[in-house]
Short mmCIF file of C-alpha atoms and ligand atoms in Angstrom, two decimals:
data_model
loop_
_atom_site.label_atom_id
_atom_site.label_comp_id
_atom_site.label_asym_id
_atom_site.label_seq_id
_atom_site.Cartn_x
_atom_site.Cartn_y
_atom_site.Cartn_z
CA UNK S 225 11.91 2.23 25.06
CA UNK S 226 8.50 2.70 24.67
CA UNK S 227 6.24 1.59 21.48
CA UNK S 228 3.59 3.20 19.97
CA UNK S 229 0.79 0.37 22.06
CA UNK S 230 2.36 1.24 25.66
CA UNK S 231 1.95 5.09 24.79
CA UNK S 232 -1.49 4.05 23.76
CA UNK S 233 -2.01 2.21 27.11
CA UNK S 234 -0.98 5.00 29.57
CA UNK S 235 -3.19 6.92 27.83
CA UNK S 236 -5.97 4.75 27.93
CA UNK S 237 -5.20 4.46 31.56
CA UNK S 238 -5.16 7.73 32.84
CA UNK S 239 -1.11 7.44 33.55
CA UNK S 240 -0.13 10.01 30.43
CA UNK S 241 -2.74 12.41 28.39
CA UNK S 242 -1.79 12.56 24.56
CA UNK S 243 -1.39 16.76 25.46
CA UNK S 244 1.91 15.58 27.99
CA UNK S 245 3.08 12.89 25.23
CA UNK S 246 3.43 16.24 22.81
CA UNK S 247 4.72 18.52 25.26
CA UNK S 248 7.42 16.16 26.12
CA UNK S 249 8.19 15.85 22.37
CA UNK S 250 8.25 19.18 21.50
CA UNK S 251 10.68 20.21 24.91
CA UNK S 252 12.83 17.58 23.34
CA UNK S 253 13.49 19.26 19.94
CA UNK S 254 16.80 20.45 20.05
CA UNK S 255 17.55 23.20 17.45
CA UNK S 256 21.28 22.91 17.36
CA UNK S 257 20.85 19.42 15.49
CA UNK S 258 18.21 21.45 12.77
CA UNK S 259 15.93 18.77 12.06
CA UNK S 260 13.24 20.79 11.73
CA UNK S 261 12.44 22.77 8.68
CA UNK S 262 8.98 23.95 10.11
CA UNK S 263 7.61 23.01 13.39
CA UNK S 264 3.76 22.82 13.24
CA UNK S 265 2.78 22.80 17.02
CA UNK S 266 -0.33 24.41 16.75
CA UNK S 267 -1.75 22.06 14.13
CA UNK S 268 -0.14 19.58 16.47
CA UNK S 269 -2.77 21.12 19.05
CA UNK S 270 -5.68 21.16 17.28
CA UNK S 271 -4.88 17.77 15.59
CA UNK S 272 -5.24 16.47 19.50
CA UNK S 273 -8.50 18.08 19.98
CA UNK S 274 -10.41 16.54 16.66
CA UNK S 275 -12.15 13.03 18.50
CA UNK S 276 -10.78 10.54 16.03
CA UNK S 277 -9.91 7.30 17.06
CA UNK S 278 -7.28 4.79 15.65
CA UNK S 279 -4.07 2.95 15.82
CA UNK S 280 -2.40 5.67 16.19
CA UNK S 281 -4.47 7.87 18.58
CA UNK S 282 -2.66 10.93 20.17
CA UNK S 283 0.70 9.89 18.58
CA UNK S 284 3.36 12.55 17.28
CA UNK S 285 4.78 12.06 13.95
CA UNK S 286 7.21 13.50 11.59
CA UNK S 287 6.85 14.31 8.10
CA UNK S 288 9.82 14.91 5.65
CA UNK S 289 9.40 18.24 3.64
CA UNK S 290 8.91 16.82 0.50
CA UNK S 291 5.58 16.03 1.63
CA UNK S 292 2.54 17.97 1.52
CA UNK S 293 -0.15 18.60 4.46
CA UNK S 294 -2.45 20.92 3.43
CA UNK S 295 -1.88 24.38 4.56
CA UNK S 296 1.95 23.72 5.77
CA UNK S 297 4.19 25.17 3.25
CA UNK S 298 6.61 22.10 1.30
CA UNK S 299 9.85 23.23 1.08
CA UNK S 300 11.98 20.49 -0.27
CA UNK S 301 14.76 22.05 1.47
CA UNK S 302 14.93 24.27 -1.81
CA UNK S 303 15.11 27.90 -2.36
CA UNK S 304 13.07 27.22 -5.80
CA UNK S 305 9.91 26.37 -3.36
CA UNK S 306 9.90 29.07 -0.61
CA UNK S 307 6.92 30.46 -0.21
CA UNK S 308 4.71 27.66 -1.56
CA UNK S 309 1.80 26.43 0.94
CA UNK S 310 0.08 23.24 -1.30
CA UNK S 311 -3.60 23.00 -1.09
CA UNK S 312 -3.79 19.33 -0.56
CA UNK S 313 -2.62 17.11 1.68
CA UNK S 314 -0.65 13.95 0.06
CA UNK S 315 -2.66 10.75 1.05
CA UNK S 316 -0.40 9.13 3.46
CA UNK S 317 -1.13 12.17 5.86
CA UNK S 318 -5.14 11.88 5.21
CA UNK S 319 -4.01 8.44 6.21
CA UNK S 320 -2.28 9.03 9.41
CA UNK S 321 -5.12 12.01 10.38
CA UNK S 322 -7.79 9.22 10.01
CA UNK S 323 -6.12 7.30 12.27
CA UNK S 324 -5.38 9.73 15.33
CA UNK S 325 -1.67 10.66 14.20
CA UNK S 326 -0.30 13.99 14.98
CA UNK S 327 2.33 16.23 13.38
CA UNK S 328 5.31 18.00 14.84
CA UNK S 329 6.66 19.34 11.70
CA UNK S 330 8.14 19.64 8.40
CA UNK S 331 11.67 17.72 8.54
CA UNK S 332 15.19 18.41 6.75
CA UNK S 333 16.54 17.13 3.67
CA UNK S 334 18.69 17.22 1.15
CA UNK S 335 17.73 19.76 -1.45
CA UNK S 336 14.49 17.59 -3.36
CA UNK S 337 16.31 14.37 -1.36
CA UNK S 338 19.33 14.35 -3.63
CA UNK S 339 21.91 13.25 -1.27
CA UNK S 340 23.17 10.59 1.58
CA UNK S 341 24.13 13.47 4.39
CA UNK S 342 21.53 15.71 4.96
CA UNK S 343 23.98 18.87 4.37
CA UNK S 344 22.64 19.96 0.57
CA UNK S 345 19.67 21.58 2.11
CA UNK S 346 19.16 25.55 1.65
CA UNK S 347 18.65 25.62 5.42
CA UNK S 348 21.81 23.87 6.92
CA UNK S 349 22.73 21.13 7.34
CA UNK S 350 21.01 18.41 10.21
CA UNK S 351 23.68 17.15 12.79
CA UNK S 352 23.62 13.70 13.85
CA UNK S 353 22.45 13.35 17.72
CA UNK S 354 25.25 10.47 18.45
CA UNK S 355 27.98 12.86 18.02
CA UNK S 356 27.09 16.54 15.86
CA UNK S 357 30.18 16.73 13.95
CA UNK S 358 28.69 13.65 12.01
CA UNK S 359 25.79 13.36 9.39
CA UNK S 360 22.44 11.73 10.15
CA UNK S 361 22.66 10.48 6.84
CA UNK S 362 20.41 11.50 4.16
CA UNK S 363 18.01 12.37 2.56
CA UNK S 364 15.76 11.96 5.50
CA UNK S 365 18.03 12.76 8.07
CA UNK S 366 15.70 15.42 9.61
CA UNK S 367 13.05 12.51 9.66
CA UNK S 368 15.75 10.25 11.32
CA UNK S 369 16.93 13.02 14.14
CA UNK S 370 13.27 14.16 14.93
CA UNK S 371 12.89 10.76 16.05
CA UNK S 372 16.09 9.83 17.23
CA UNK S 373 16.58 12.90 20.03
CA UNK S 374 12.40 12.14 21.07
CA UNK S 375 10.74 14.87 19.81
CA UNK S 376 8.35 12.37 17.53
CA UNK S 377 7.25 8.70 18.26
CA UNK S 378 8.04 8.26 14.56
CA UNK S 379 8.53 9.74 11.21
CA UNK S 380 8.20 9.76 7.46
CA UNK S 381 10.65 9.63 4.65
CA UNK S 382 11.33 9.05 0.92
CA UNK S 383 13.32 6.73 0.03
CA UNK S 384 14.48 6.71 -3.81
CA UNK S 385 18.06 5.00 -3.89
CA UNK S 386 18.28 4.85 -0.18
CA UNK S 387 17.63 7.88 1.52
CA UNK S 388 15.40 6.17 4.93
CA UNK S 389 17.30 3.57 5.07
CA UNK S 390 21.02 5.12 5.27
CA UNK S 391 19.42 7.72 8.38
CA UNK S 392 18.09 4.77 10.04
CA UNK S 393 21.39 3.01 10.16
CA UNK S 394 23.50 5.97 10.97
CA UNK S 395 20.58 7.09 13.98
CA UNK S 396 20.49 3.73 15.20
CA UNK S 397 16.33 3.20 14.21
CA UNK S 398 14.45 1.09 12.10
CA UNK S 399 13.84 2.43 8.36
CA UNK S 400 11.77 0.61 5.88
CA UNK S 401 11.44 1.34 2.24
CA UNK S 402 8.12 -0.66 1.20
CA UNK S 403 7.72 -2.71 -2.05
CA UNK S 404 7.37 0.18 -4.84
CA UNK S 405 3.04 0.54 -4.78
CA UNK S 406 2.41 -0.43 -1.50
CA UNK S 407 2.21 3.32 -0.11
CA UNK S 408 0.70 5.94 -2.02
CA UNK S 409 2.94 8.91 -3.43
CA UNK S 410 -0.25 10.93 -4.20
CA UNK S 411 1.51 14.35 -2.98
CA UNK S 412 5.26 13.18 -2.45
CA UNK S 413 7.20 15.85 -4.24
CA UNK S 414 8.81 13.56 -7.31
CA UNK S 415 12.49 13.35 -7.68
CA UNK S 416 12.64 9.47 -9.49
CA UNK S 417 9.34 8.52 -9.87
CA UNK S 418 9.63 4.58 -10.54
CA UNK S 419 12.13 4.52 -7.87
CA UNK S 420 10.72 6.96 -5.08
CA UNK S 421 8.48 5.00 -1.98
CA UNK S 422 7.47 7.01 0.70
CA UNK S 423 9.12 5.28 4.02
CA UNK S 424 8.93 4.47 7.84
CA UNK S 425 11.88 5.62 10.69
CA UNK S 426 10.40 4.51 13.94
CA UNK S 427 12.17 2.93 16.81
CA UNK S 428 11.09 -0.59 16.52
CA UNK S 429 9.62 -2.93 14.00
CA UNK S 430 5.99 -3.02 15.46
CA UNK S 431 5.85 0.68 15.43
CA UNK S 432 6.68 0.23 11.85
CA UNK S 433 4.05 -2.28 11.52
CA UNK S 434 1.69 -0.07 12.94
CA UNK S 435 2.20 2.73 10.53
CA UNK S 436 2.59 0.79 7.25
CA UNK S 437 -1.08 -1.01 7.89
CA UNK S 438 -1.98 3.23 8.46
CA UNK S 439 -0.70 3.87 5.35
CA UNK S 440 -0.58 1.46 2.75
CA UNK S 441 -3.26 0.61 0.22
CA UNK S 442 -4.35 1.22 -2.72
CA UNK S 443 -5.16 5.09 -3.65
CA UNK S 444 -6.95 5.65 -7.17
CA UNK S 445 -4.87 9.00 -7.07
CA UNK S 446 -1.68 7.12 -7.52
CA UNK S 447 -1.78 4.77 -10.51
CA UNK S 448 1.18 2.80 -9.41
CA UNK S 449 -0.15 2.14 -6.13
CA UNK S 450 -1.22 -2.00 -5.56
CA UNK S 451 -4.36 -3.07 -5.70
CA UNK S 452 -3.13 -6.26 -3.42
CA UNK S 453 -4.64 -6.17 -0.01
CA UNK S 454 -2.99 -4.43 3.04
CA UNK S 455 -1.77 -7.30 5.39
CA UNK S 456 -2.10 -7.43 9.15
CA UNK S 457 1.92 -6.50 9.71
CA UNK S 458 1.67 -6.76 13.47
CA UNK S 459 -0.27 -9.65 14.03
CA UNK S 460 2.30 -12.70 14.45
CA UNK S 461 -0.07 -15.16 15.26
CA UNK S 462 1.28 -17.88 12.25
CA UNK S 463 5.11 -17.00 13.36
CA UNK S 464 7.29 -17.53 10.00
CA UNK S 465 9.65 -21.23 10.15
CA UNK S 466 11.94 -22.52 8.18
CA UNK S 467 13.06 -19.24 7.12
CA UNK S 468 16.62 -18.99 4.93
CA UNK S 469 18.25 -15.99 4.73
CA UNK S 470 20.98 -15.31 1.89
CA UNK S 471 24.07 -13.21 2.69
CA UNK S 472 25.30 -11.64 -0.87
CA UNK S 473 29.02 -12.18 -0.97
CA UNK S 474 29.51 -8.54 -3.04
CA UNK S 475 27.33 -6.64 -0.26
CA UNK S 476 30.20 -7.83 2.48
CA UNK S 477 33.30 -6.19 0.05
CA UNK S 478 34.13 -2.54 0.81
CA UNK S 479 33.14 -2.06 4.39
CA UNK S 480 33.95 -1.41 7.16
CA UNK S 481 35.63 -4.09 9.66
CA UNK S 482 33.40 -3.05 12.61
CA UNK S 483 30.30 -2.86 10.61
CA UNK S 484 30.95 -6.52 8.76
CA UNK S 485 31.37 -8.10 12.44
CA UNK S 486 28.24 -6.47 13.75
CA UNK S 487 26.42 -7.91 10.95
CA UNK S 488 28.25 -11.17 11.99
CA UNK S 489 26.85 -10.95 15.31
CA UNK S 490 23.11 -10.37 13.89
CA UNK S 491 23.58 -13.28 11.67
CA UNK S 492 25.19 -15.59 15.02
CA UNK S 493 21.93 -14.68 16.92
CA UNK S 494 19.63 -15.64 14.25
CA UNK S 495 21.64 -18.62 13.29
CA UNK S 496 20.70 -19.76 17.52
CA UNK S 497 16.85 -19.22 16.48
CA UNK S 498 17.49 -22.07 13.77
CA UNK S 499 17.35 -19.61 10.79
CA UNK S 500 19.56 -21.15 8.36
CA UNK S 501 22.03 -18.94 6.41
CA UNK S 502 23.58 -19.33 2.60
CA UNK S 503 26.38 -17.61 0.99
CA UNK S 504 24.63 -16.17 -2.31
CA UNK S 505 26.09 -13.61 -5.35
CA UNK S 506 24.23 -10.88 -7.12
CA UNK S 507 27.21 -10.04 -9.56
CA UNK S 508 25.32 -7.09 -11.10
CA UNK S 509 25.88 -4.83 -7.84
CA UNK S 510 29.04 -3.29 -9.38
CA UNK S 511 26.44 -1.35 -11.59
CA UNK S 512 24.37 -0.48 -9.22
CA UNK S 513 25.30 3.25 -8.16
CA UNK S 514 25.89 3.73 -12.30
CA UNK S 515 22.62 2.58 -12.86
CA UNK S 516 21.06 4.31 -10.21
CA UNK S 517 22.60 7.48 -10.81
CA UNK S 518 21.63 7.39 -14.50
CA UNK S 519 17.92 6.67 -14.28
CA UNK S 520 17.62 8.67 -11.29
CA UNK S 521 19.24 11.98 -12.96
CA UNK S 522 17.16 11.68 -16.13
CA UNK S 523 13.64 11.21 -14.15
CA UNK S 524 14.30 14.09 -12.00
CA UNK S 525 15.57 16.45 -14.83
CA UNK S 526 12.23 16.00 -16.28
CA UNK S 527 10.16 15.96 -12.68
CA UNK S 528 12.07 19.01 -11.73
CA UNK S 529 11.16 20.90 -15.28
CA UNK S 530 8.06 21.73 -14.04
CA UNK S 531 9.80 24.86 -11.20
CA UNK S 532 9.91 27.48 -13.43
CA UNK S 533 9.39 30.56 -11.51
CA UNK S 534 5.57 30.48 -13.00
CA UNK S 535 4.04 28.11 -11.07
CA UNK S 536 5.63 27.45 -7.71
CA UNK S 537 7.36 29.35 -5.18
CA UNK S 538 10.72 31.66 -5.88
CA UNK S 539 10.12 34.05 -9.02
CA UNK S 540 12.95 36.26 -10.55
CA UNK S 541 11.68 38.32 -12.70
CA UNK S 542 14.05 38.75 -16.23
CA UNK S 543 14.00 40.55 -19.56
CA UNK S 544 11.61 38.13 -20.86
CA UNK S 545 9.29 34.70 -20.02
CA UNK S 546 13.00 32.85 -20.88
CA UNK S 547 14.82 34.83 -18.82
CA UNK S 548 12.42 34.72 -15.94
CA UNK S 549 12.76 31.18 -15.87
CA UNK S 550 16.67 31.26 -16.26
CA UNK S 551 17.02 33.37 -13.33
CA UNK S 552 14.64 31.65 -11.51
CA UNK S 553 16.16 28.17 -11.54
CA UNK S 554 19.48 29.96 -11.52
CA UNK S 555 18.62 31.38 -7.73
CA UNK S 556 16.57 28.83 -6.86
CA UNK S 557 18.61 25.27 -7.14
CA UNK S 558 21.60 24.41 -5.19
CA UNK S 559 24.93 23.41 -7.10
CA UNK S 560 24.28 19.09 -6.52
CA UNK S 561 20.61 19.60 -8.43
CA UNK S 562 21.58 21.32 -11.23
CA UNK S 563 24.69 19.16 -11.56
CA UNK S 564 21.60 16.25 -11.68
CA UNK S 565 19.41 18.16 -14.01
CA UNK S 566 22.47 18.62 -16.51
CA UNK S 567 23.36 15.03 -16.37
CA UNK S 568 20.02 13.54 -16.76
CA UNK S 569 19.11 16.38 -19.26
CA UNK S 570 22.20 14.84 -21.28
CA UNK S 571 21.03 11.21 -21.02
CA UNK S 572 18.23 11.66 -22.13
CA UNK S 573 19.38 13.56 -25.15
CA UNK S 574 19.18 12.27 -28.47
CA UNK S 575 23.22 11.62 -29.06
CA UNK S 576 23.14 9.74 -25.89
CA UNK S 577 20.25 8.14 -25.23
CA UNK S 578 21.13 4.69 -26.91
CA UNK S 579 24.41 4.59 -24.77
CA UNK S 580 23.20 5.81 -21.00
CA UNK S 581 19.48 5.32 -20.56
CA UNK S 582 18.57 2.50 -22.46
CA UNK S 583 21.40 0.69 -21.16
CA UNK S 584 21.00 1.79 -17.66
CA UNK S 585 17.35 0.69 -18.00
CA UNK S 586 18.46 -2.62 -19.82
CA UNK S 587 21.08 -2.86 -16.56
CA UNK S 588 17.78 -2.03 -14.20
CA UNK S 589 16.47 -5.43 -15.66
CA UNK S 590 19.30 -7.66 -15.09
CA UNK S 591 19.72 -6.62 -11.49
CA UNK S 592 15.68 -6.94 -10.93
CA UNK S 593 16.02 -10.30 -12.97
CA UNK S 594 19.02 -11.36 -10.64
CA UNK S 595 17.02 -10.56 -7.34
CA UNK S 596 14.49 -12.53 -8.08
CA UNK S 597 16.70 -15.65 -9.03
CA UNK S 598 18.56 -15.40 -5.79
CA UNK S 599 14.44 -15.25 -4.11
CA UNK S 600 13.68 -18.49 -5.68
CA UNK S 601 16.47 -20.30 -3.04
CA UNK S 602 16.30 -17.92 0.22
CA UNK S 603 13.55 -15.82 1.70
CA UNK S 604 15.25 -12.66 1.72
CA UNK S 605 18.90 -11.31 2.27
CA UNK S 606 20.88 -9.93 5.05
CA UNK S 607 23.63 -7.44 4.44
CA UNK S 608 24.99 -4.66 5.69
CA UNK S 609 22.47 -1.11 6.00
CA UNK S 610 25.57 1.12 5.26
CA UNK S 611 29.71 0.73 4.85
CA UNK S 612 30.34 2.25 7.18
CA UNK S 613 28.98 4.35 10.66
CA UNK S 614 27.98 8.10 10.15
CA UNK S 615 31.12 10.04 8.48
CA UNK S 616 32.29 13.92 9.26
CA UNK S 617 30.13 16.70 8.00
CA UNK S 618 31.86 18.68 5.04
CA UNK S 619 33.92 14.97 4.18
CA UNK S 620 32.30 14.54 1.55
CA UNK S 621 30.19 17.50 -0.15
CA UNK S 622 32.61 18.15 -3.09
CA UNK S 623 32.95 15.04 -4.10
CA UNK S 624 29.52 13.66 -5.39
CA UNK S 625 30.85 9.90 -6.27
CA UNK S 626 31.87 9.66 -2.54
CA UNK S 627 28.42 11.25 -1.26
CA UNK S 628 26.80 7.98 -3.52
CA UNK S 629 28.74 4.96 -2.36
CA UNK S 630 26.58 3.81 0.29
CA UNK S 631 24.14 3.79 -2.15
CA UNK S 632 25.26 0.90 -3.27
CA UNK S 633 24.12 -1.24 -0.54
CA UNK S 634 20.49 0.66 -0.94
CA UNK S 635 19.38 1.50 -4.12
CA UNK S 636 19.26 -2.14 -5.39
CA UNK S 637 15.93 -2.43 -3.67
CA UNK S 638 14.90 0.71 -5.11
CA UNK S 639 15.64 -0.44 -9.04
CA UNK S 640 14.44 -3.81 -8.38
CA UNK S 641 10.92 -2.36 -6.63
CA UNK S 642 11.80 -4.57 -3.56
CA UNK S 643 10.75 -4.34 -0.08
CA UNK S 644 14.44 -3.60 2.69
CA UNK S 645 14.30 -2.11 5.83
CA UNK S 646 17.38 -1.23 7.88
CA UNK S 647 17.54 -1.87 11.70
CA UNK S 648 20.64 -1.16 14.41
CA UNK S 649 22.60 -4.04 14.37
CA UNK S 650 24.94 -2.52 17.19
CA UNK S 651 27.73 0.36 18.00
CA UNK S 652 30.99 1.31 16.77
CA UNK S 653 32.15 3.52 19.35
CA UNK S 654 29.67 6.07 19.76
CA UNK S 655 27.81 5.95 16.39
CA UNK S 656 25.20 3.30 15.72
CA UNK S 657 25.13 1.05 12.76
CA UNK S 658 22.30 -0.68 10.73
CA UNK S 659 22.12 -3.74 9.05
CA UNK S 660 19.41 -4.35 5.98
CA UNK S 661 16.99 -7.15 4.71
CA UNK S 662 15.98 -7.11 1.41
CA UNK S 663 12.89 -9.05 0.26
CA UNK S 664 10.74 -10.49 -2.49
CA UNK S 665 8.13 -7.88 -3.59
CA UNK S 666 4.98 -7.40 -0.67
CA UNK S 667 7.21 -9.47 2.05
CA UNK S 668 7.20 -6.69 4.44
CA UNK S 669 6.42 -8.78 7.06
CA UNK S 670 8.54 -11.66 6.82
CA UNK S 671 11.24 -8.79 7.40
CA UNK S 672 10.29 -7.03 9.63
CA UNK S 673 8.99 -10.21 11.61
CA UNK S 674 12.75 -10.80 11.57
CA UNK S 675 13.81 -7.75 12.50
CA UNK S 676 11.02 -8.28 15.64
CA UNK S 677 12.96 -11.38 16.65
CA UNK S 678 16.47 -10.05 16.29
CA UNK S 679 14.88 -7.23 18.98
CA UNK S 680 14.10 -9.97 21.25
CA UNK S 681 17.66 -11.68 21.27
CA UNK S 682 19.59 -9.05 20.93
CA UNK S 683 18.12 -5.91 22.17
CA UNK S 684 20.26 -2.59 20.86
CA UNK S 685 21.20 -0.47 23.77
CA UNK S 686 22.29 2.72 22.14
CA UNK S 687 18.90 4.54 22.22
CA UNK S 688 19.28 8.52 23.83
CA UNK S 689 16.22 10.38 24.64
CA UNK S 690 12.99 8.61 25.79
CA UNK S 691 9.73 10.59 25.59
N1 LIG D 234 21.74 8.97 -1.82
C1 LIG D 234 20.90 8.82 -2.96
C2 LIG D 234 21.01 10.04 -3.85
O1 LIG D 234 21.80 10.87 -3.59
C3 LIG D 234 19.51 8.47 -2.56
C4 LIG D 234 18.61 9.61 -2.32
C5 LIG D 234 17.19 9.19 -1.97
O2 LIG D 234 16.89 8.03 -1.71
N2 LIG D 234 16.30 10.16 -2.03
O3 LIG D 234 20.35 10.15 -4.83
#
């Protein structure tokens, strides 16, 4: 497998020009697995013919529709947004332009990344490349398969309860959701906007490394984003010691046999290293998905207020300005958004507000609060990345609860503003499964250092295409 330095080396050396790199990459899209909303191979063209230099110089990357370059039209997989073209470019792909990156397209989703399969998406669903009658996972599963069949080096996601994390584990990659504020979501299309982080699917941890120092920092057009400086990810000059790593007792209940003993196996090898390991308990993850699922719903039924047939995309014109906008969102969201928009609509509502969101925010707290007590004894946690490998497409898209429980593992990190990334911790059968490492707040690299040395010990062996 090659990283993002070796491609960097041929090229320096004459042995592969950045034009055959994208060629190769764009032979190897395969349209049967639809991970492509829009393929942009002209701007992929002209991006190789501007004489920046950088980290990543001349490399192809994919960007999840729900993020703007300027010019390219956003889709967020929704019917509600066809037809819109933004006129700026969010900052993470001024970012990755600065430094040499290319694009090879818009990815799929589900519709405005509410989902865990990849299938709610008004364009199809995206297949997963280990065997197509399975899910990539979601909601960056087009992000996950663009990288995972080698048509991009590596990609882009959002991650708001889970959604690069669960792709990563199910396309055998590395995904990392970043502490919330290290990356700029300056033109990431909001769905929950004090959970959503805009996130890394690559094929290895220095590739990761590579793009987070592109693209975090902070930007004075995101007022969330950190003011604490960017670190040097991949230098590992001052290797981390004495590391302890907890293992959450209710993270190991409802999964998967297969997936528990390749976690097992992960832990064995790092035990060998002299990591040291201790059973810990985070008894508020039973309220996780409820919590989740509440805050998440009411943000995005007031982020997604703003589609309204006026401004954006898709208008249907009715009797009148209300009518117009009834028809509008009537035609233009899917059946799992509007099921959303109703529910977080009705939390937020005056009769109920007391009982869901206040509570579910009060719940937010505890499970923060609980993180960080567990942080004060280990140095982060290892669990399993999902329950279970990559399940059948159509198993589970009329039945919403089902579609969230591997959320559970995931969106933890997202309501405590934590830093996880998922990584392949092995095979069961032919599908690939991740494990995850959750951190304290800005310890990307202590985890994905980790994640580096589990590479070296244990090298996965399920990767298909190779540019
Ligand atoms: N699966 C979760 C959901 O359906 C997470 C989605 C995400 O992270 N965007 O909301």
């Amino acid at each position: 497998m090659k990283t993002i330095l070796e491609y960097r080396e041929q090229f320096r050396k004459g042995e592969m020009s950045p034009f055959d790199l994208l060629e190769s990459c764009l032979d190897r899209i395969d349209p049967s697995l639809n991970a492509y909303i829009t393929v942009t191979e002209e701007l992929a063209r002209k991006g190789l013919k501007k004489d920046t230099e950088g980290k990543l110089k001349g490399i192809p990357v994919a960007i999840k529709d729900n993020i703007n370059i300027k010019g390219v039209s956003t889709t967020c997989a929704s019917n509600v947004l066809k037809g819109f073209i933004p006129p700026y470019s969010a900052t993470v792909i001024e970012r990755i332009e600065k430094s040499g990156g290319i694009f090879t397209g818009k990815t799929n989703l589900d519709e405005f990344g509410m989902g865990s399969s990849t299938e709610r998406s008004c364009y199809g669903p995206t297949k997963n490349p280990f065997d197509p009658t399975k899910v990539p996972g979601g909601s960056s599963g087009g992000s996950a398969v663009a990288v995972a069949m080698g048509s991009a080096v590596i990609s882009l996601g959002s991650d708001t309860g889970g959604s690069v994390r669960q792709p990563a584990s199910y396309c055998g990659l590395v995904g990392l959701k970043p502490t919330y504020g290290r990356v700029s979501r300056y033109g990431l299309v909001a769905f929950g906007s004090s959970l959503d982080q805009i996130g890394i699917i690559g094929r290895n941890a220095e590739d990761v490394e590579i793009m987070l120092e592109v693209i975090a920092g902070y930007d004075p057009k995101d007022s969330t984003s950190s003011k604490k400086e960017v670190e040097n990810y991949s230098d590992l000059s001052k290797p981390f010691k004495n590391i302890k790593i907890g293992l959450p007792e209710e993270y190991f209940k409802q999964i998967d046999s297969e997936v528990h003993s390749s976690v097992m196996e992960i832990k064995k090898a790092l035990e060998k290293e002299g990591i040291s390991f201790k059973s810990v308990s985070l008894p508020t993850t039973d309220y996780i998905i409820p919590t989740y699922q509440v805050v998440s719903y009411a943000e995005a039924s007031s982020n997604l207020a703003r589609y309204d047939g006026v401004r954006y995309g898709l208008r249907k014109t009715g009797r009148d300005f209300r009518d117009t906008i009834r028809k509008s969102r009537d035609e233009g969201f899917l059946p799992e958004v509007k099921r959303r928009i109703l529910v977080g609509t009705f939390v937020l509502s005056s009769e109920a507000i007391a009982e869901y969101y206040e509570r579910a925010d009060l719940i937010r707290k505890l499970i923060t609060l609980e993180f960080n007590e567990v942080f004060k004894d280990v140095d982060c946690l290892l669990t399993p990345g999902t329950p279970t490998p990559a399940f059948p497409i159509g198993e589970r898209t009329d039945d919403p609860i089902r579609m969230h429980v591997p959320d559970r593992l995931t969106a933890g990190a997202n309501l405590a503003g934590i830093p996880a990334v998922v990584a392949p911790a092995g095979m069961v059968g032919k599908l690939p499964v991740g494990y995850q490492l959750m951190g304290k707040h800005f310890d990307e690299k202590k985890l994905l250092s980790i994640v580096k040395l589990v590479e070296n010990i244990v090298p996965f062996k399920g990767f298909l295409n190779e540019v």
